[in-house]
mmCIF file of C-alpha atoms in Angstrom:
data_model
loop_
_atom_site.group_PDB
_atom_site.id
_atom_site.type_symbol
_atom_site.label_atom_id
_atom_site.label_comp_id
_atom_site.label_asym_id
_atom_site.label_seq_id
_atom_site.Cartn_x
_atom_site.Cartn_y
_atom_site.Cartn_z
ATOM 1 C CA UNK A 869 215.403 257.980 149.423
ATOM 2 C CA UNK A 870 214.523 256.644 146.469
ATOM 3 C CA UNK A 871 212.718 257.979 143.608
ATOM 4 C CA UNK A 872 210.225 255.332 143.951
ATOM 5 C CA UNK A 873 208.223 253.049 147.017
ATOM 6 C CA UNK A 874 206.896 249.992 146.530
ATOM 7 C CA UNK A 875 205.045 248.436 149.333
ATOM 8 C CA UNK A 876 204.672 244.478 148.960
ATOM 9 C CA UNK A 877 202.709 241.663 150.521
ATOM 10 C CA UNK A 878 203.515 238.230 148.662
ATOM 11 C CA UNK A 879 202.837 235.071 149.735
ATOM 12 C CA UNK A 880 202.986 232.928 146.757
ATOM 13 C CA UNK A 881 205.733 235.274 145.542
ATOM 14 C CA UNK A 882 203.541 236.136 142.617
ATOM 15 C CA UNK A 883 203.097 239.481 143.868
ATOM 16 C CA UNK A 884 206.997 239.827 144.876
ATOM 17 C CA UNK A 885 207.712 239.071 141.286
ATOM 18 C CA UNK A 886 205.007 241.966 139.930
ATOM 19 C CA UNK A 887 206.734 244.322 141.863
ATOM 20 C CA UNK A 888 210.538 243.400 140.802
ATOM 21 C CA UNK A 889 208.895 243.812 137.265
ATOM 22 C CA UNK A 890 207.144 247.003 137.387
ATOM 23 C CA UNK A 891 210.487 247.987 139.895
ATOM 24 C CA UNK A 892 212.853 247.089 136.496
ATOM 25 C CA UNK A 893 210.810 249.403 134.497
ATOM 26 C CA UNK A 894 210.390 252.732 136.609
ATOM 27 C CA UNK A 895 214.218 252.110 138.026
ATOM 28 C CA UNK A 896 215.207 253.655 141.581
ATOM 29 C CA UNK A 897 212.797 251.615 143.152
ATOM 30 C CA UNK A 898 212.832 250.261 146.713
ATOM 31 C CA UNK A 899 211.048 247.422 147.217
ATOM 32 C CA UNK A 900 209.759 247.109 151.488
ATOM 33 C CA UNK A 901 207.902 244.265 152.092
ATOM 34 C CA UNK A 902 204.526 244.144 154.286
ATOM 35 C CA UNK A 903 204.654 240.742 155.868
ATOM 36 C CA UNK A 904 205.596 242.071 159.047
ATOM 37 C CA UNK A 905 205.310 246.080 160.083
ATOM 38 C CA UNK A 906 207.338 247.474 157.157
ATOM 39 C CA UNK A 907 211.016 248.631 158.538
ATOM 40 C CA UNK A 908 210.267 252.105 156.429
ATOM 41 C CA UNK A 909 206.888 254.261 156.887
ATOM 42 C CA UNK A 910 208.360 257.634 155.981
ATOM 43 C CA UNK A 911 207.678 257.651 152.632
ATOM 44 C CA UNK A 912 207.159 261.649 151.815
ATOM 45 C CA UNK A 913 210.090 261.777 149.835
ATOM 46 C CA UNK A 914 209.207 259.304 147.334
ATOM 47 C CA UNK A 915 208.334 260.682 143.580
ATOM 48 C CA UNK A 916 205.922 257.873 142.984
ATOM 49 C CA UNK A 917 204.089 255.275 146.333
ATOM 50 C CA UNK A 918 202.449 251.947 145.161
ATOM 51 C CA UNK A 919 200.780 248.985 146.771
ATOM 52 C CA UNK A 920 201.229 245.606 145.589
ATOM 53 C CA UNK A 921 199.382 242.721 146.819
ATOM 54 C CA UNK A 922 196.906 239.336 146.857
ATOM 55 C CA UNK A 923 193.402 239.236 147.536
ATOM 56 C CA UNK A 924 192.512 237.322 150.442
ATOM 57 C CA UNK A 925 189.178 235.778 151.067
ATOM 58 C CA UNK A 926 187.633 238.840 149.594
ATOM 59 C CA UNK A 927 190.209 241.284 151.328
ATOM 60 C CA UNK A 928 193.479 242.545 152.320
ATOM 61 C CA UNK A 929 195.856 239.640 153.617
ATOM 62 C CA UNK A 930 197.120 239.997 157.373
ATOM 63 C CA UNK A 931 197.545 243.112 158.836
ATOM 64 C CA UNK A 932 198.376 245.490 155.885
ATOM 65 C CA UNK A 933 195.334 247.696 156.374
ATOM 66 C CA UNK A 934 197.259 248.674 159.610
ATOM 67 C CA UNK A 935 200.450 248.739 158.452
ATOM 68 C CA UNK A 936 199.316 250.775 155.235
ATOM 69 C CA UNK A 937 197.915 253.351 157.675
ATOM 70 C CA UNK A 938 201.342 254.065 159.551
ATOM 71 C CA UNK A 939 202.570 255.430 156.561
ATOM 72 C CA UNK A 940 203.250 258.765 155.542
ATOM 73 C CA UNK A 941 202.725 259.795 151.538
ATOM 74 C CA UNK A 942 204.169 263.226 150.641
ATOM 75 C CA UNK A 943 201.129 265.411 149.674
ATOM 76 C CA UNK A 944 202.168 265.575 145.877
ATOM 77 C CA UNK A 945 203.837 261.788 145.551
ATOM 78 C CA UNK A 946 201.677 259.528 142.748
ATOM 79 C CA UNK A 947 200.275 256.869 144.543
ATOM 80 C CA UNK A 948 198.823 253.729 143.038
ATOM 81 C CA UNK A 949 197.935 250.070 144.146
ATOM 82 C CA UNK A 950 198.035 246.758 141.963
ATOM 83 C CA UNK A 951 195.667 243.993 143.529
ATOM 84 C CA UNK A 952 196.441 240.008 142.165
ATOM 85 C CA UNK A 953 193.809 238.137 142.896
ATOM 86 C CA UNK A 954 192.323 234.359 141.449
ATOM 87 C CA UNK A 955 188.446 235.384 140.521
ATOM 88 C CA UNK A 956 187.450 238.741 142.065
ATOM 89 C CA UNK A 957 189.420 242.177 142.980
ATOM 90 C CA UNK A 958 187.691 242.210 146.253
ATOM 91 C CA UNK A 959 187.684 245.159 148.763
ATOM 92 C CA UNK A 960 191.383 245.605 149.233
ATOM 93 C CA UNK A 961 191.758 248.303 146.360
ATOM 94 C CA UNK A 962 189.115 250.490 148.326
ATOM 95 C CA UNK A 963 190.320 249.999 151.798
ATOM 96 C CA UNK A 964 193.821 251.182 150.729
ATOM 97 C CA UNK A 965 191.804 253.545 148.862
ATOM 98 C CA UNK A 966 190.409 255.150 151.717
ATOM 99 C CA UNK A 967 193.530 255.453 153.045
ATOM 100 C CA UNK A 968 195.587 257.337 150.840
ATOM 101 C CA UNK A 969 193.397 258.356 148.596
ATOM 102 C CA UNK A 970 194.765 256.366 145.037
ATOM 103 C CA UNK A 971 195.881 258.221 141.802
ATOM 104 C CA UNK A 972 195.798 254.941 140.105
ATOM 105 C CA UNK A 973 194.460 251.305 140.497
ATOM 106 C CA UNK A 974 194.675 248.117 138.548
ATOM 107 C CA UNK A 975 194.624 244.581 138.711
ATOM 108 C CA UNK A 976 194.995 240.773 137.506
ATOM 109 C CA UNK A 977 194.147 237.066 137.829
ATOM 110 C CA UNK A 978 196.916 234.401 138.527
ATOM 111 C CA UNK A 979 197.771 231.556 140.173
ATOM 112 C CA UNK A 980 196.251 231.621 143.900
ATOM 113 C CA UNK A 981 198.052 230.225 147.275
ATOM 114 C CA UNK A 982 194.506 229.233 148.300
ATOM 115 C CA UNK A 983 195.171 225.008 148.464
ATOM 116 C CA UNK A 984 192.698 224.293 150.915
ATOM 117 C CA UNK A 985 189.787 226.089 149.132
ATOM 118 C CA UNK A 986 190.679 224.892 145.669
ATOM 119 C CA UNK A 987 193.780 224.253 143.484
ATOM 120 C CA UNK A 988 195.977 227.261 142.495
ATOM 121 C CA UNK A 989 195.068 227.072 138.624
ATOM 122 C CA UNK A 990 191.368 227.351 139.361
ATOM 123 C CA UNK A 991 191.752 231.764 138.059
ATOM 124 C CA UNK A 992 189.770 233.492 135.760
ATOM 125 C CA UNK A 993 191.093 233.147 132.968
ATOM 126 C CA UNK A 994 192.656 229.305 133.673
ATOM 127 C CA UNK A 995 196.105 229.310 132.648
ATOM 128 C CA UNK A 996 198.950 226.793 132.649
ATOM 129 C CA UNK A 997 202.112 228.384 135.244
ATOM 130 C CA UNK A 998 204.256 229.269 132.063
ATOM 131 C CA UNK A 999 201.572 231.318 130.551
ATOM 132 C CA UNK A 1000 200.257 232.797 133.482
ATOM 133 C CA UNK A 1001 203.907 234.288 134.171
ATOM 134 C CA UNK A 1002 204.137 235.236 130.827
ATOM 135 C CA UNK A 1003 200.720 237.211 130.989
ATOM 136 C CA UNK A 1004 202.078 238.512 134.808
ATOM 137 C CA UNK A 1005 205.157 240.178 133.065
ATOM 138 C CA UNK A 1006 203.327 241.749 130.408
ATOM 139 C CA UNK A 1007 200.815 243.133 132.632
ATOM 140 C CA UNK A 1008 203.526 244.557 134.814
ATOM 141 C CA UNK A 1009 205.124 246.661 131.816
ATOM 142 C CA UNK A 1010 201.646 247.939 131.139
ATOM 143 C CA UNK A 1011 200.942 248.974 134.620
ATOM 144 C CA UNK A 1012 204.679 250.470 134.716
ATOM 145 C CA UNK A 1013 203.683 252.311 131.574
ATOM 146 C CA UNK A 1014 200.784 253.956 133.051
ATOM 147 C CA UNK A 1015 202.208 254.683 135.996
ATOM 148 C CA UNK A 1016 205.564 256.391 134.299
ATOM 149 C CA UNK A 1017 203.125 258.247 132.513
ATOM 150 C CA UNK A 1018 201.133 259.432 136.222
ATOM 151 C CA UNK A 1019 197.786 258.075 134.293
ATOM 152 C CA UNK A 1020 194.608 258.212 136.654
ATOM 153 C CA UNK A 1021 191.941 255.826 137.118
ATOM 154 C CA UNK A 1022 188.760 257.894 136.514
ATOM 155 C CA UNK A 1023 186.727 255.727 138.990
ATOM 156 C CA UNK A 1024 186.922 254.875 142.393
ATOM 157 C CA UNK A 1025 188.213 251.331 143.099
ATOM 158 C CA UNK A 1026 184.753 249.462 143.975
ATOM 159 C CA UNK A 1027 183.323 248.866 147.134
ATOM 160 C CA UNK A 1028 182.737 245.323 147.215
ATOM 161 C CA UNK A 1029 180.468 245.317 150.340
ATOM 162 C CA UNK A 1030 179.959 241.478 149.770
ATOM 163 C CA UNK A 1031 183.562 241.394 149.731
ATOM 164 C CA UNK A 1032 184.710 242.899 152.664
ATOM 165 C CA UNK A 1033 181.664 240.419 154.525
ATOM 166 C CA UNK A 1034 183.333 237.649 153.413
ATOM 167 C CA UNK A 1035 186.800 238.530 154.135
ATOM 168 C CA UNK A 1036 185.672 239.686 157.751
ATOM 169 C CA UNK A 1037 184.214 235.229 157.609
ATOM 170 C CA UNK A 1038 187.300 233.416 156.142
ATOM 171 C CA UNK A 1039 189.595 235.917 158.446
ATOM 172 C CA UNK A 1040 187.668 235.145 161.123
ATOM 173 C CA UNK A 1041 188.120 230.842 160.451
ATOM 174 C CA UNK A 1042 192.117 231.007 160.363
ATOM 175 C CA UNK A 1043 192.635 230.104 163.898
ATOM 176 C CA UNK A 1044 190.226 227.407 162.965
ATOM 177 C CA UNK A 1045 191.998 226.328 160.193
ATOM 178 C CA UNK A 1046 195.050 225.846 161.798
ATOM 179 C CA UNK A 1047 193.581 223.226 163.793
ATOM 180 C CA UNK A 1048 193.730 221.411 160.611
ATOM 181 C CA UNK A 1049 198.019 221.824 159.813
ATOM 182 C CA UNK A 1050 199.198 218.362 159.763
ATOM 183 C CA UNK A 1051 202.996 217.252 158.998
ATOM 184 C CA UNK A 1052 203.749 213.827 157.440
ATOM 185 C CA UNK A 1053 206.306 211.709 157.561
ATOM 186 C CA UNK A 1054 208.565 213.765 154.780
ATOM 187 C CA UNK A 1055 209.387 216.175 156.944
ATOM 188 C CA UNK A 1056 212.848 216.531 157.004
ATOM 189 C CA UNK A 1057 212.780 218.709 160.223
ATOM 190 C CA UNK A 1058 214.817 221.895 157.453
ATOM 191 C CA UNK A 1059 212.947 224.573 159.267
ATOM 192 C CA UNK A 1060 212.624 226.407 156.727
ATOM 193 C CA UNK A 1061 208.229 226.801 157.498
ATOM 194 C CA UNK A 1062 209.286 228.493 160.747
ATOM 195 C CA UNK A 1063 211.259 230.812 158.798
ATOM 196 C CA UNK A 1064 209.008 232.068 156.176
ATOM 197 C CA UNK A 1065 206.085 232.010 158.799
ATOM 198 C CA UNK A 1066 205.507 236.045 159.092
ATOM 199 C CA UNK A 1067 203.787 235.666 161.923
ATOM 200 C CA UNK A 1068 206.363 233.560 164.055
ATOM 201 C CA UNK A 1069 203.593 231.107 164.577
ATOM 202 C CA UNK A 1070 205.263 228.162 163.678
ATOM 203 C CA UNK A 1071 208.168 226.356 166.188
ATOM 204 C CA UNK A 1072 209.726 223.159 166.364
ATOM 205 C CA UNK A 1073 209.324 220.530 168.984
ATOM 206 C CA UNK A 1074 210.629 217.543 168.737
ATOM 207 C CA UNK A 1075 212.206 218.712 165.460
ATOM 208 C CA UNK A 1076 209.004 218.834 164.061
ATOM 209 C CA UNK A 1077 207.463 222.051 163.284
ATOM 210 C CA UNK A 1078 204.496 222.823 165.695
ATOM 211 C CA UNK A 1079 201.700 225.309 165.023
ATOM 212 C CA UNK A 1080 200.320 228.285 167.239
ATOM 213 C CA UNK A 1081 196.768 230.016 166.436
ATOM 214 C CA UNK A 1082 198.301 233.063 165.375
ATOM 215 C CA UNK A 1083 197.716 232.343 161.278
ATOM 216 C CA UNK A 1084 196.820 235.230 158.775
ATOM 217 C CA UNK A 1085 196.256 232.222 156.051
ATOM 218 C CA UNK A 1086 199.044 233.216 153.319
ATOM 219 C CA UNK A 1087 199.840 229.330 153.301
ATOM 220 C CA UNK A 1088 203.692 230.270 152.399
ATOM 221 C CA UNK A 1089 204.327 227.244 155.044
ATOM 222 C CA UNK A 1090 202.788 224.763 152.502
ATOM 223 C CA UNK A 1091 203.950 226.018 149.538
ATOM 224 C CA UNK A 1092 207.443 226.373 149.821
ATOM 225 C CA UNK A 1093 207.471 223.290 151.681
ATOM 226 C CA UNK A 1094 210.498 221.385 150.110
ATOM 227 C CA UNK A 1095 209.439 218.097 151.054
ATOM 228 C CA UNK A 1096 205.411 218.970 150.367
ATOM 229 C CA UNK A 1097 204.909 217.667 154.265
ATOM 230 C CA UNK A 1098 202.540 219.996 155.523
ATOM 231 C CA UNK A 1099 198.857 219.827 155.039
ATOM 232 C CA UNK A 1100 195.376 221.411 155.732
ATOM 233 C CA UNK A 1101 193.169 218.395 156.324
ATOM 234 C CA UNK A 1102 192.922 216.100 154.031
ATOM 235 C CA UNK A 1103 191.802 217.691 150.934
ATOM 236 C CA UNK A 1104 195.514 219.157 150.397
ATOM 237 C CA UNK A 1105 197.458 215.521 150.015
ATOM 238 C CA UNK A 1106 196.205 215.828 146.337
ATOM 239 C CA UNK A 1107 196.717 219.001 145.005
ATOM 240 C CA UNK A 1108 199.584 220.134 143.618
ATOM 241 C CA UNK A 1109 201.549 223.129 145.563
ATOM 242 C CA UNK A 1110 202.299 226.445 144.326
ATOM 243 C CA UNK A 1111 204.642 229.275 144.478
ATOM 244 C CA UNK A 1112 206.258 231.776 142.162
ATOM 245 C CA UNK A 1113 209.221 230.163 140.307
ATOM 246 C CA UNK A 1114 211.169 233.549 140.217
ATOM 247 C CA UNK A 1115 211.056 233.657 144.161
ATOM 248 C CA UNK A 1116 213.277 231.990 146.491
ATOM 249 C CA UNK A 1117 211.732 231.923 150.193
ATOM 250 C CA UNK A 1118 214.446 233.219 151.650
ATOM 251 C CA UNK A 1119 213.753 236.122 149.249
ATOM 252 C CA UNK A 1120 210.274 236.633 150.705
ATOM 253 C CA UNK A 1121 211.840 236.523 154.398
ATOM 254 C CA UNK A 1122 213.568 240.067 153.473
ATOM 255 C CA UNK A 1123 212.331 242.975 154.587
ATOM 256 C CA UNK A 1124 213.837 245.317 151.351
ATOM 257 C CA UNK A 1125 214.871 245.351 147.383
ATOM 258 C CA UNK A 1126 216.215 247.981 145.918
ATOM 259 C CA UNK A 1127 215.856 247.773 142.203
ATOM 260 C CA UNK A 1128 218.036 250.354 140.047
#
């Protein structure tokens, strides 16, 4: 076991990044990813448990609330979370909170994955991809720092009541949404959507890639797109796509990291 647990969702590959940062600093740190049910819950022998992830229309993405709730936290291990989000922290700090009951919390704006709602740069503050990654990794040696040093937030992580309404609405519209996926003609039939779908709900037919109704919304499909040939409607064919430059998507397809 390692010294350290990180537990990731990433669907830009921002948040995959934060955690290889803050991983570098504390050192013996397994990375398990939460895309899918993580493939480790026993987690009592870790020194130090953290929680890494985006906001998501106001909440958690996909089914981490569950998945944080299958897993076991020694009674004396630090535990912190580290929410990314483009305007707002949202509710997913105090769910989690809730859960296991947080030593530390923190958070910060960047990029979003969000292209149907509005393009990625659209954060608070607005920042150009070079500085925003710049400002990611310096952020992620200050939360390291503070969590080497076992600080604790004196407050609560908030509520966000209005938060968690809206997250139960836009969670509510993905199988709406999808309704919406359209592939153009450069599609090059790689396959590599169906791959870095976490939910399996994309398959080919016709060696194009078809869509089922079982979407969470992390939008890794059109992101990491090589070819840029899906879209969500037709407010997507202008914006510019958007995904971490540090991660690959076979990368966010793994289910572990171990960082020494």
């Amino acid at each position: 076991m390692s010294e350290n647990l990180i537990y990731c969702y990433s669907g830009s590959g921002n948040c995959l990044d934060m955690a290889k940062n803050i991983a570098k600093e504390l050192g013996d740190t397994e990375i398990v990813m939460m895309r899918s049910f993580p493939v480790k819950t026993d987690a009592t022998e870790a020194k130090r448990v953290g929680f890494i992830f985006p906001c998501y229309g106001g909440g958690l993405p996909g089914n981490v609330e569950s998945y944080v709730k299958a897993i076991q936290i020694g009674i004396n291990s630090y535990k912190f979370a580290i929410v990314q989000y483009a305007g707002y922290k949202g509710c997913g700090l105090h769910k989690i909170d809730k859960i296991v009951d947080l030593d530390y919390w923190n958070g910060m704006s960047n990029h979003c994955s969000c292209i149907w709602l509005m393009p990625h740069y659209l954060t608070v503050p607005p920042l150009p991809r070079k500085l925003s990654q710049k400002r990611s990794e310096a952020m992620a040696k200050k939360f390291a720092a503070d969590i080497k040093a076992t600080k604790r937030s004196e407050e609560k992580p908030p509520k966000g009541t209005v938060f968690a309404l809206e997250s139960k609405l836009l969670s509510s519209q993905n199988t709406k949404r999808i309704k919406k996926f359209t592939v153009n003609e450069n599609c090059v039939s790689c396959g590599q959507c169906a791959k870095i779908c976490p939910q399996g709900n994309i398959t080919y037919s016709d060696a194009r890639p078809a869509f089922g109704t079982n979407c969470i919304g992390c939008l890794s499909c059109v992101q990491y797109c090589p070819s840029k040939a899906i879209n969500i409607g037709s407010i997507t064919k202008h914006r510019a796509r958007y995904h971490n430059a540090n991660i690959t998507a076979e990368e966010l397809t793994e289910k572990t990291f171990h960082i020494e």
